[in-house]
Amino acid sequence: MLRLYDCIVEQHDHGLVLLAGVICLLASYTAISLIVRAGRLAGLPRLAWLGSAALVTGGGVWSTHFIAMLAFAAEVPVGYDLPLTVASVAIAVTMSGLGLLAAIVGGAPVVGGAIVGVGIAAMHYAGMAALEVPAVRHWDPTFVTASIAIGLLGASAAIAGLERGRLGRPAAAGLLAVAICGLHFTGMAAFSLHADPRIALPERVMAPDWLAVAVAVVT
């Protein structure tokens, strides 16, 4: 826990961390509201609402991640691989959609929530793979495992609790936001960089300024 605290407090811009959290919570509440509406319908209208929920969930996960990455003080020049960055948002939306289909249409909310959790984890680590830095990366497997577990358990609890009537919208949204933010920052606590001047940034990478524009558009 101390390592996680130090990661958030000492290695991130506090204002951007707060912004990431607020956007995550708003996106989670909006997604939960759309899921509730979808559950009351059938046929194509249900699928349309679920598609909207998948876009909001996946977009919220992606925006939260990259706002938090803009907050990350890497202490080395950074860039982002464009294909992987685009792939990461596609992963988040697709996995969210599959999870919600399993939960609402397939009647398996625990499984559906777990699929959403897998999507959060896949998006996070695809986003980290997109990070280009002149440094050697190191990962702590304990924190990586913990981050994935947080995403799976949090998303499963949120979706299953909502579907079974045990949670209201605010509680389900809160759990989903905890799953997203908890996975991200625990995953960041697993991550460390050691600068290496022998490693050069690729010539074609997306600069943080352009990433900020992309995040604003998605949000």
Short mmCIF file of C-alpha atoms in Angstrom, two decimals, residues 9 17 19 43 70 77 80 86-87 90 94 97 99 109 127 144 154 161 165-166 169 176-177 197-198 200:
data_model
loop_
_atom_site.label_atom_id
_atom_site.label_comp_id
_atom_site.label_asym_id
_atom_site.label_seq_id
_atom_site.Cartn_x
_atom_site.Cartn_y
_atom_site.Cartn_z
CA VAL A 9 1.58 11.16 -4.59
CA VAL A 17 -5.00 12.58 -11.18
CA LEU A 19 -9.33 15.03 -13.29
CA GLY A 43 -34.37 -6.51 -29.59
CA LEU A 70 -0.24 12.70 -18.86
CA PRO A 77 11.12 12.27 -22.88
CA TYR A 80 3.19 7.24 -27.84
CA VAL A 86 -5.64 3.51 -31.34
CA ALA A 87 -5.74 -0.24 -30.74
CA ALA A 90 -10.65 -0.36 -29.75
CA THR A 94 -14.87 -4.15 -27.93
CA GLY A 97 -19.37 -4.57 -25.55
CA GLY A 99 -19.00 -8.17 -21.52
CA PRO A 109 -23.64 -10.85 -15.19
CA GLY A 127 -1.63 1.59 -23.47
CA VAL A 144 0.66 -6.56 -12.07
CA GLY A 154 -14.47 -4.62 -9.28
CA GLY A 161 -24.66 -6.32 -8.28
CA GLY A 165 -30.76 -5.56 -7.89
CA ARG A 166 -28.31 -5.51 -4.99
CA ARG A 169 -26.66 3.15 -9.86
CA LEU A 176 -16.76 0.32 -11.70
CA ALA A 177 -14.73 3.49 -11.16
CA PRO A 197 20.72 7.11 -23.31
CA ARG A 198 21.47 4.28 -25.75
CA ALA A 200 16.30 6.48 -28.78
#
